[in-house]
mmCIF file of C-alpha atoms (C1' of nucleotides) and ligand atoms in Angstrom:
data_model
loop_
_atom_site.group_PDB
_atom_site.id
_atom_site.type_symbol
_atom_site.label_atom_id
_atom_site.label_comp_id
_atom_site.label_asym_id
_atom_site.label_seq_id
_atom_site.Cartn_x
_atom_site.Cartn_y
_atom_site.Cartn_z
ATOM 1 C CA UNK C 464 144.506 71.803 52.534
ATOM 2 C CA UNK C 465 145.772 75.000 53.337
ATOM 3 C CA UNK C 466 148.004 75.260 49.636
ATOM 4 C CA UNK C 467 144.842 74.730 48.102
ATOM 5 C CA UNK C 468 143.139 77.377 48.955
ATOM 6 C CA UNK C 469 142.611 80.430 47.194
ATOM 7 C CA UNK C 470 143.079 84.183 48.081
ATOM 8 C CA UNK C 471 141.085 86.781 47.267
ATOM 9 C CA UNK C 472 142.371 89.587 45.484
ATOM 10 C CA UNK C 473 142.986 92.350 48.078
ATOM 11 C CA UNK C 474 145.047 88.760 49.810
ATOM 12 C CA UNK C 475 146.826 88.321 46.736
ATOM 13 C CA UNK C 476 148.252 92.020 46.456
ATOM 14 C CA UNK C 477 149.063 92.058 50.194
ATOM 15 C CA UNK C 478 150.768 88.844 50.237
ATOM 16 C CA UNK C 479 152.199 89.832 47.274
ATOM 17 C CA UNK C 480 153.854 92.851 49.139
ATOM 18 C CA UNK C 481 154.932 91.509 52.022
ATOM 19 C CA UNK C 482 156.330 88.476 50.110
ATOM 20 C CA UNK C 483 158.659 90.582 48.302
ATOM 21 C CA UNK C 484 159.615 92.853 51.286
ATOM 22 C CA UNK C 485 163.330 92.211 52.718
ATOM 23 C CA UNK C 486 162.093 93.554 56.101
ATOM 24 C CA UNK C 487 159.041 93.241 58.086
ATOM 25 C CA UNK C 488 156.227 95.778 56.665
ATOM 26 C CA UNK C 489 154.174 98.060 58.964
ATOM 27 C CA UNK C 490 150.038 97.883 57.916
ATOM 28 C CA UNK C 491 150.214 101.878 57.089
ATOM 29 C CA UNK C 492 153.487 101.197 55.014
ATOM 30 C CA UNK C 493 151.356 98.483 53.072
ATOM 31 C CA UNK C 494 148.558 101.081 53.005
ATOM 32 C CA UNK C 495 150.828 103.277 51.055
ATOM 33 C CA UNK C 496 152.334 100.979 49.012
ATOM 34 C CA UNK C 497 149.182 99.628 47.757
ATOM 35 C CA UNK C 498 147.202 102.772 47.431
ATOM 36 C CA UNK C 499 147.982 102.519 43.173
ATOM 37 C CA UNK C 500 146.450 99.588 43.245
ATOM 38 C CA UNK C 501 143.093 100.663 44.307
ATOM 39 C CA UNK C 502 143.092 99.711 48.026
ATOM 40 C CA UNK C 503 142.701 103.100 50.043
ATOM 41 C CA UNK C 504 141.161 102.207 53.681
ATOM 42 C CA UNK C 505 143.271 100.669 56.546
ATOM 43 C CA UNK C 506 140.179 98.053 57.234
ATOM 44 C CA UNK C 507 141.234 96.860 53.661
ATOM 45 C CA UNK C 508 144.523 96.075 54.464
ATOM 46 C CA UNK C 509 143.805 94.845 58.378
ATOM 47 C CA UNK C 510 140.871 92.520 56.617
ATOM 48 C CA UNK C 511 143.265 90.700 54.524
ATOM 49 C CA UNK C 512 146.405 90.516 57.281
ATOM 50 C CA UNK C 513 144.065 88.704 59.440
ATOM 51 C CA UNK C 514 142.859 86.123 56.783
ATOM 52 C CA UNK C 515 146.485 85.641 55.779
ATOM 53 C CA UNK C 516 147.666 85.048 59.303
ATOM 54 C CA UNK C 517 145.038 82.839 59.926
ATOM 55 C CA UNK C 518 146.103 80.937 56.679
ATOM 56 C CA UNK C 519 149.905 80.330 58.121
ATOM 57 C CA UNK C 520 150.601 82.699 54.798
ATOM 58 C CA UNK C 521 152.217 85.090 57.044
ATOM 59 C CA UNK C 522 153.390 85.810 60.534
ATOM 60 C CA UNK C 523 152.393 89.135 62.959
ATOM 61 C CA UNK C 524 156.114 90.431 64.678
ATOM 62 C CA UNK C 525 154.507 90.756 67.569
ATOM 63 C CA UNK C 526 157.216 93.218 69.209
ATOM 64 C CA UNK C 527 157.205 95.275 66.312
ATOM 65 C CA UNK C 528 153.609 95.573 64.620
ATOM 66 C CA UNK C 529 155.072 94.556 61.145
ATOM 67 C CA UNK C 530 153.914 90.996 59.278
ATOM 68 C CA UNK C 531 156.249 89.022 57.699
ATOM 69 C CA UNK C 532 155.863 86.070 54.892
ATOM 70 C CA UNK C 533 156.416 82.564 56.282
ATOM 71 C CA UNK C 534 159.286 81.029 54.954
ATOM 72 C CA UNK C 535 158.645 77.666 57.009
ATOM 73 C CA UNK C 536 155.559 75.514 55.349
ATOM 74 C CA UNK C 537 152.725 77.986 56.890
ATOM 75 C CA UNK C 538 153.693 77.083 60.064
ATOM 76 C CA UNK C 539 151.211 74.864 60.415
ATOM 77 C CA UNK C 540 148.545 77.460 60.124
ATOM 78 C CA UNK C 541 150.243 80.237 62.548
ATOM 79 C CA UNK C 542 150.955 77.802 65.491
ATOM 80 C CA UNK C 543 154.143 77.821 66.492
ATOM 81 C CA UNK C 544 156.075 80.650 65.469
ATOM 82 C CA UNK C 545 159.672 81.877 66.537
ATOM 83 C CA UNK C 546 161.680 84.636 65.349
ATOM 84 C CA UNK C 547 165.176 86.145 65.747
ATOM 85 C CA UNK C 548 165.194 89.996 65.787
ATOM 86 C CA UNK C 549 167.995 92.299 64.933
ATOM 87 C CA UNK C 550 168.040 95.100 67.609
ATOM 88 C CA UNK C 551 170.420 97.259 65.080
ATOM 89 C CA UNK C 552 169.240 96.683 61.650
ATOM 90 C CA UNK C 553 165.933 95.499 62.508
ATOM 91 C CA UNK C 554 165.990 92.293 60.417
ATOM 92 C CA UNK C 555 163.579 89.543 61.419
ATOM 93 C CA UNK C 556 164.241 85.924 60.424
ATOM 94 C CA UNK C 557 161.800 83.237 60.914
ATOM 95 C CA UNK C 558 163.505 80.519 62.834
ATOM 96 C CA UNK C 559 162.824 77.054 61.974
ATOM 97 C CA UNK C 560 164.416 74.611 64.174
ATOM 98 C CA UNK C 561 162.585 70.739 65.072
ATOM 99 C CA UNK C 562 164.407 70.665 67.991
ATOM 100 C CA UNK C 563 163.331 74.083 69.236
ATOM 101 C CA UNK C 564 159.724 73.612 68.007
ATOM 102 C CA UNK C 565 159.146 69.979 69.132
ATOM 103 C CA UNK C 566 160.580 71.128 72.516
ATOM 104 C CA UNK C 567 157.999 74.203 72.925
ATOM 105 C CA UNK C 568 155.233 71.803 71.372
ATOM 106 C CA UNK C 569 155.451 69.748 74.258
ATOM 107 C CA UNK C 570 156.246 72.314 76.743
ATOM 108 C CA UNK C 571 153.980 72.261 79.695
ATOM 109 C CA UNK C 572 153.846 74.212 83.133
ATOM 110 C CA UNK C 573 152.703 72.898 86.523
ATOM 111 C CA UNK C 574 148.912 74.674 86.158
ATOM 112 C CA UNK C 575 148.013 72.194 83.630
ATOM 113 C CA UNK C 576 146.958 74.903 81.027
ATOM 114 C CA UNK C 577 146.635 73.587 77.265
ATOM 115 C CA UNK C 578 148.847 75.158 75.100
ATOM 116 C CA UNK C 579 147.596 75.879 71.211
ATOM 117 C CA UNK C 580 150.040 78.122 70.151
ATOM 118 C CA UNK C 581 153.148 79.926 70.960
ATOM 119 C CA UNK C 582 155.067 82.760 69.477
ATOM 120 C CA UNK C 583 158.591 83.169 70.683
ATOM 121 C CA UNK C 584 161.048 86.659 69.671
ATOM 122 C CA UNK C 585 165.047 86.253 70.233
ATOM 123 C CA UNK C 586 166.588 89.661 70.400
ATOM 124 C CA UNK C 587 169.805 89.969 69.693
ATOM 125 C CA UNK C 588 172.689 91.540 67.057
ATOM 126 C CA UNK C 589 172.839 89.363 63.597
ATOM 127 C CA UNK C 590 176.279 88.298 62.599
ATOM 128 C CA UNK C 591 176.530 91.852 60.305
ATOM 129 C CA UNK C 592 176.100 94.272 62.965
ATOM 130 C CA UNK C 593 178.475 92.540 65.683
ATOM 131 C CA UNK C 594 181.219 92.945 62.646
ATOM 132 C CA UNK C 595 180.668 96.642 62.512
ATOM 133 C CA UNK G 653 171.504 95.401 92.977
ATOM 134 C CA UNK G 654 168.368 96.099 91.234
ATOM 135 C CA UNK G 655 166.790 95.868 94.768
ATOM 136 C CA UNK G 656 168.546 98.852 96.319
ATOM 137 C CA UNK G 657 166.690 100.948 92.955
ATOM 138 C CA UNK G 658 164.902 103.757 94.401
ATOM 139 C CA UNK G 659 161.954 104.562 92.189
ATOM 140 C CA UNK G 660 160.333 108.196 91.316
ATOM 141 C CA UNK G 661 157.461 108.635 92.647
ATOM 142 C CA UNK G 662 155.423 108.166 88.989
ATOM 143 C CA UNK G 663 157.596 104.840 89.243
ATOM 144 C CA UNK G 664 155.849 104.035 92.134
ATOM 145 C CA UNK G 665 152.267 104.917 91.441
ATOM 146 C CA UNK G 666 152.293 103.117 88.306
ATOM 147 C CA UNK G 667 154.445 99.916 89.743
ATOM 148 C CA UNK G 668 152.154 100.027 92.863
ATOM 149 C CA UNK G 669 148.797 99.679 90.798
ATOM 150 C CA UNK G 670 150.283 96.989 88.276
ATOM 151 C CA UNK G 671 151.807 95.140 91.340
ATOM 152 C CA UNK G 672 147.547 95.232 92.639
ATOM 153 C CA UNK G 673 145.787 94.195 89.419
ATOM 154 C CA UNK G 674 145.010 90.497 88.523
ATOM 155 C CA UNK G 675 144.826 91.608 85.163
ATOM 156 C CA UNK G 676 147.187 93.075 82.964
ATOM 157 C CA UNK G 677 147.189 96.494 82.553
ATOM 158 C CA UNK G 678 146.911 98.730 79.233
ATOM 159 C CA UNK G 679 148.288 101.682 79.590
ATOM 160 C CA UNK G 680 145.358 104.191 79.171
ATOM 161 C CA UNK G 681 143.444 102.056 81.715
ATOM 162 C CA UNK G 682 146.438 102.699 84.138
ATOM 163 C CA UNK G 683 146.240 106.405 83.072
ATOM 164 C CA UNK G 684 142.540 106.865 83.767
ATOM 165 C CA UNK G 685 143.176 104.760 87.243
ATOM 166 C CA UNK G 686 145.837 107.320 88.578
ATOM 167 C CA UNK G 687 144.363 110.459 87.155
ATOM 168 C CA UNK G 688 143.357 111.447 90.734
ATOM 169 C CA UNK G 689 147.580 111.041 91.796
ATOM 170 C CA UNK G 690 147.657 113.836 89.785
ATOM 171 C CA UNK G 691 149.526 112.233 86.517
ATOM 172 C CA UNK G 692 147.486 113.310 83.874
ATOM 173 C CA UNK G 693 148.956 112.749 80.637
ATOM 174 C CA UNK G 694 149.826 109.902 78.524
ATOM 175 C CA UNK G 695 153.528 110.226 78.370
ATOM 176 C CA UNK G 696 153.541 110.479 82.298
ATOM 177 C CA UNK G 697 152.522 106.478 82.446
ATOM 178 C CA UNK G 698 154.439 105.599 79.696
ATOM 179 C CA UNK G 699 158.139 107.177 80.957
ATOM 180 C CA UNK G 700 157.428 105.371 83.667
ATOM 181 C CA UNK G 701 156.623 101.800 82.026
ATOM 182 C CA UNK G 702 159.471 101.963 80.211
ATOM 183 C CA UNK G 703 161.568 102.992 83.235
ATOM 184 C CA UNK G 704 159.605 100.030 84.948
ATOM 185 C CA UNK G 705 160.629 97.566 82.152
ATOM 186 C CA UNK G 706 164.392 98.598 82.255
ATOM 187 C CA UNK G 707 164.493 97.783 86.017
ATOM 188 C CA UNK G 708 162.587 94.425 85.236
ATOM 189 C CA UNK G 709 159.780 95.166 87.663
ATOM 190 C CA UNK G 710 156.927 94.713 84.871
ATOM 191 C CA UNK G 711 157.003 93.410 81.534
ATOM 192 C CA UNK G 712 154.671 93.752 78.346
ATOM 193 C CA UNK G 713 152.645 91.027 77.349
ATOM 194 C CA UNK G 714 153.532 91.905 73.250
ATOM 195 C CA UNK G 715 150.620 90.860 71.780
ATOM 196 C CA UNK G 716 148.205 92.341 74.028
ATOM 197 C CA UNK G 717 150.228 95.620 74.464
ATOM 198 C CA UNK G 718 149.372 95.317 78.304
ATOM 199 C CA UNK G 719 151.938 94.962 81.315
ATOM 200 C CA UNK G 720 152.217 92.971 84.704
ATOM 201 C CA UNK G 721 154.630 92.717 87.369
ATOM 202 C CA UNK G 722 157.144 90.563 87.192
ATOM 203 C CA UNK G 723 156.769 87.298 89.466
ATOM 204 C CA UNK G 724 159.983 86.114 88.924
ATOM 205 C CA UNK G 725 162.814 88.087 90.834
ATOM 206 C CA UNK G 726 162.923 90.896 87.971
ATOM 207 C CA UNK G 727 163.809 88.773 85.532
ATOM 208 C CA UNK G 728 167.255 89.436 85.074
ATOM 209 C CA UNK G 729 166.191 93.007 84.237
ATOM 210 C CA UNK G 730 163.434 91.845 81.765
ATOM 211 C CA UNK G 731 165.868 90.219 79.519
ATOM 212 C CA UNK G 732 164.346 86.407 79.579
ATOM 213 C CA UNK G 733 160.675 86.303 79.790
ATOM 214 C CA UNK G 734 157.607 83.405 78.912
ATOM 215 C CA UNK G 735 154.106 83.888 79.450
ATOM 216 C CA UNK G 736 150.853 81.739 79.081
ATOM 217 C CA UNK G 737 147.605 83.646 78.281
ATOM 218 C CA UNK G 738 144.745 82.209 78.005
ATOM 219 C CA UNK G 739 142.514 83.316 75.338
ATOM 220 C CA UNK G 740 139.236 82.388 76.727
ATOM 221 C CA UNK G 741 139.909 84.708 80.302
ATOM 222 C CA UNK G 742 142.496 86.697 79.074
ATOM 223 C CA UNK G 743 144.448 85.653 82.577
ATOM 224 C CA UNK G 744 148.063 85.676 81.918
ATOM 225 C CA UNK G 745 150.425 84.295 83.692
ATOM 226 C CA UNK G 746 154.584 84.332 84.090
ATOM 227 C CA UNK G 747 156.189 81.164 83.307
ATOM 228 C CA UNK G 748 159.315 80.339 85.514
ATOM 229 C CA UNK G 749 160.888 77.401 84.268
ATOM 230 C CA UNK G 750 164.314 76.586 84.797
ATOM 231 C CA UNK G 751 164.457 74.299 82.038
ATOM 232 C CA UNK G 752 162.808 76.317 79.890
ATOM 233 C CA UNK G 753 165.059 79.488 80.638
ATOM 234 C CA UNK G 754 168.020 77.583 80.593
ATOM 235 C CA UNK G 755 166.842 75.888 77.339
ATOM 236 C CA UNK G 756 166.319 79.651 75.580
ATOM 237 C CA UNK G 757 169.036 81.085 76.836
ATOM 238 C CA UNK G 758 171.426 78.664 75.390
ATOM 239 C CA UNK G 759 169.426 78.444 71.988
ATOM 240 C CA UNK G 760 171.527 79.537 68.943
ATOM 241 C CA UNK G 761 170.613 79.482 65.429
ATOM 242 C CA UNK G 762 172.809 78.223 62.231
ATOM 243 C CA UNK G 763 173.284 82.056 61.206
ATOM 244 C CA UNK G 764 175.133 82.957 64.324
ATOM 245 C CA UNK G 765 173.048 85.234 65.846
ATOM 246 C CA UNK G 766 174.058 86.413 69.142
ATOM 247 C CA UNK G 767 170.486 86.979 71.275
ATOM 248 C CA UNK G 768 170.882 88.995 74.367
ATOM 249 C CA UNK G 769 167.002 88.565 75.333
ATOM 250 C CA UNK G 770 164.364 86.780 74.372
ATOM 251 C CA UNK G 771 160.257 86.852 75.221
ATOM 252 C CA UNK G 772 157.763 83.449 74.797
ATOM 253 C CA UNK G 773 154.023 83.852 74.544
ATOM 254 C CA UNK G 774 152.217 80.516 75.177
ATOM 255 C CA UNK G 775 148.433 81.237 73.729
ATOM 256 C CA UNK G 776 145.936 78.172 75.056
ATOM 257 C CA UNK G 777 143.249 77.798 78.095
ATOM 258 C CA UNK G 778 143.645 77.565 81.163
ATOM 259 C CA UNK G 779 142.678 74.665 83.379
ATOM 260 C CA UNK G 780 139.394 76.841 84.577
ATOM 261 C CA UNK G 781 138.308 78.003 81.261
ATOM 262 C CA UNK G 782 138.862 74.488 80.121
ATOM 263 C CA UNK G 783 136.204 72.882 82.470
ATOM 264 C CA UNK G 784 133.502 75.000 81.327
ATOM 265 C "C1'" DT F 778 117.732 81.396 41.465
ATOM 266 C "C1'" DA F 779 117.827 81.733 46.115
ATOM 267 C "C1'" DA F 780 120.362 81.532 50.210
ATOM 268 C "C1'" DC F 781 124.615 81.610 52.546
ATOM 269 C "C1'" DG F 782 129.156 82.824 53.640
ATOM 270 C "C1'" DT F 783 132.910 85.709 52.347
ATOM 271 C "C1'" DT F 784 134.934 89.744 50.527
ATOM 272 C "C1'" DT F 785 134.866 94.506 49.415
ATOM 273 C "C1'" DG F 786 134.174 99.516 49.919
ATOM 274 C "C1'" DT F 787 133.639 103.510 52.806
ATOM 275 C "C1'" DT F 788 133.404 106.760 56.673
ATOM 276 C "C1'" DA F 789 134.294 107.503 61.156
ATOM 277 C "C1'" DT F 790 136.524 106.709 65.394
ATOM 278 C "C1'" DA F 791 139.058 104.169 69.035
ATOM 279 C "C1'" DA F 792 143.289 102.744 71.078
ATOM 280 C "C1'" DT F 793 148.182 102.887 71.447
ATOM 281 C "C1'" DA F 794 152.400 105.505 71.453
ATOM 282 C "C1'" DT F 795 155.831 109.311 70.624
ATOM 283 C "C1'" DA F 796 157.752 114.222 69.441
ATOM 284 C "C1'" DA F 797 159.096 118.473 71.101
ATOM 285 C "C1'" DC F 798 159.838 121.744 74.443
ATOM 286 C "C1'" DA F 799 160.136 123.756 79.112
ATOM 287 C "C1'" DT F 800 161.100 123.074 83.886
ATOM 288 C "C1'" DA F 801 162.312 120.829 88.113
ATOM 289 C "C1'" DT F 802 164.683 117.535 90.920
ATOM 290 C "C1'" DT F 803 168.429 114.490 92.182
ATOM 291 C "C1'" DT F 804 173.251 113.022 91.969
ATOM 292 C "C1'" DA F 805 177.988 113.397 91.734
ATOM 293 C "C1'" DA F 806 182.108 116.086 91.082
ATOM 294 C "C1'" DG F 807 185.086 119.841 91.657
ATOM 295 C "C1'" DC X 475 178.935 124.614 98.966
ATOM 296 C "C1'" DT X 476 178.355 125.034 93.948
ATOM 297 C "C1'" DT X 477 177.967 123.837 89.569
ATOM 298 C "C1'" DA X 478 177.279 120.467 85.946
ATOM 299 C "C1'" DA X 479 175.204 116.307 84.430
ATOM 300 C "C1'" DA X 480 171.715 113.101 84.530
ATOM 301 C "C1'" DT X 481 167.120 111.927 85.561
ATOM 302 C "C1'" DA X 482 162.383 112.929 86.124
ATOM 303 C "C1'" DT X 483 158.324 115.815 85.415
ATOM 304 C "C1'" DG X 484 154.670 118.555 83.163
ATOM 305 C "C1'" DT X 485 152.273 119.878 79.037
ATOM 306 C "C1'" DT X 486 150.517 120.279 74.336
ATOM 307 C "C1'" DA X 487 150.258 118.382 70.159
ATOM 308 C "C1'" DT X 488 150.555 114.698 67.000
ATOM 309 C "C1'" DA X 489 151.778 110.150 65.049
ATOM 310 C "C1'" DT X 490 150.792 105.382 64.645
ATOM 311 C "C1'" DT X 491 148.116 101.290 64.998
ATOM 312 C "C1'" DA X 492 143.640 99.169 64.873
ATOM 313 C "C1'" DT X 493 138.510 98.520 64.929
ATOM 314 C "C1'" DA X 494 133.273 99.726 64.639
ATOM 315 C "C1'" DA X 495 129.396 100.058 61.876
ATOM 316 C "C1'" DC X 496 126.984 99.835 57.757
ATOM 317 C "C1'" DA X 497 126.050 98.767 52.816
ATOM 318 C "C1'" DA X 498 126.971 96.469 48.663
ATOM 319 C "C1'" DA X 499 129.081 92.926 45.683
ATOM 320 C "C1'" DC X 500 130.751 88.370 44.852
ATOM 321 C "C1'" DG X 501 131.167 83.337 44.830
ATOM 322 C "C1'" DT X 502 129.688 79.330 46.112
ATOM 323 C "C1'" DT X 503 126.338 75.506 46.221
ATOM 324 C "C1'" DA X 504 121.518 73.675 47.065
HETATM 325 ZN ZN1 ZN H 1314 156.062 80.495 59.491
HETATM 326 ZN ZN1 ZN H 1315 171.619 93.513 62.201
HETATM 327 ZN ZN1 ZN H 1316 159.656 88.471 85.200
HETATM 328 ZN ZN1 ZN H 1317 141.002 81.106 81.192
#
DNA sequence: TAACGTTTGTTATAATATAACATATTTAAG
DNA sequence: CTTAAATATGTTATATTATAACAAACGTTA
């Protein structure tokens, strides 16, 4: 079970980060951020990013280079991911919507390719930004 | 009419050899090919992706920073785009769906959001990578 | 305790992308 | 025409993002 499972510690303080982060966070401004805590090389930080992803723990913004925490179960380990982006203020919000997700689950085009995965990025002006 | 768009001639070089590869393109790869057109630098390829984009003639594939043309009457100038990639080949291909655009483009979320473009990676194998 | 997989630490380097500045070319008014 | 604005180019330097390669430590579990 993924909930089970237990992070290391350079996974903890990451996770940590990024969990507490109101915006997506770049690796280098991780780097930084983490440097007190006695992680100083990029592969440090890239190492644990990728064993978090693969954990569903949290998400790459694929537009953007920044990782965000799931707030949406793990999505199922990474698998079906969908985002709306802020072009102003640069907010990202994990989108979690059945109907949306069951429909791109089952999507399929006329080549007959297997689908595993899917990442999908709305762009767009959040409700704060059309105000002002 | 995005048709009538005359392009530069660093427009054209670069459109012309994305238009010819099966592959995506990265952008130092397209740099090294047209080094002997005389562009030379870096920013030279890039001015003229990102003119390319605008104009919806290529798009990037976002997670594999890597462009290809658009297949799909320019896309409404790039703003509505799905892709499948395979991750066994690496082939990616433009989805154009009806359903599926129509689908996205009417999406909204419960925060009131207003999206003015969107972009779908579909990550899986492809029916030829599949059979072997 | 030995063997295996995973994680860490470290240095170096590769790959991707933009800043800043100077000049040239094209377009559209006046 | 002529001038101004907008667009495109050329060039050097630098910023940002990501991985290679190697060695050591740690945490299982047989
Ligand atoms: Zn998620
Ligand atoms: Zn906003
Ligand atoms: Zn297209
Ligand atoms: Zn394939």
């Amino acid at each position: 079970m993924a909930q089970t499972q237990t992070l290391s510690k350079n996974q903890k303080i990451i996770l940590d980060i990024i969990e507490k982060a109101k915006e997506p966070l770049k690796a280098y401004s991780i780097l930084f951020n983490v440097q007190k805590k006695g992680i100083k090389a990029p592969l440090q930080v890239y190492r644990a990013l990728e064993k978090l992803i693969k954990l569903g723990k949290i998400h790459k913004v694929e537009s953007r280079n920044a990782f965000v925490a799931c707030k949406n179960s793990n999505c199922e380990i990474s698998k079906a991911t969908a985002f709306s982006i802020c072009e102003t203020c640069k907010k990202v919000t994990e989108i979690s919507n059945q109907k949306l997700s069951k429909y791109l689950k089952n999507f399929h085009d006329k080549t007959g390719m297997t689908y595993k995965k899917y990442n999908l990025e709305f762009y767009g002006l959040c409700t704060s930004c059309k105000r002002s």
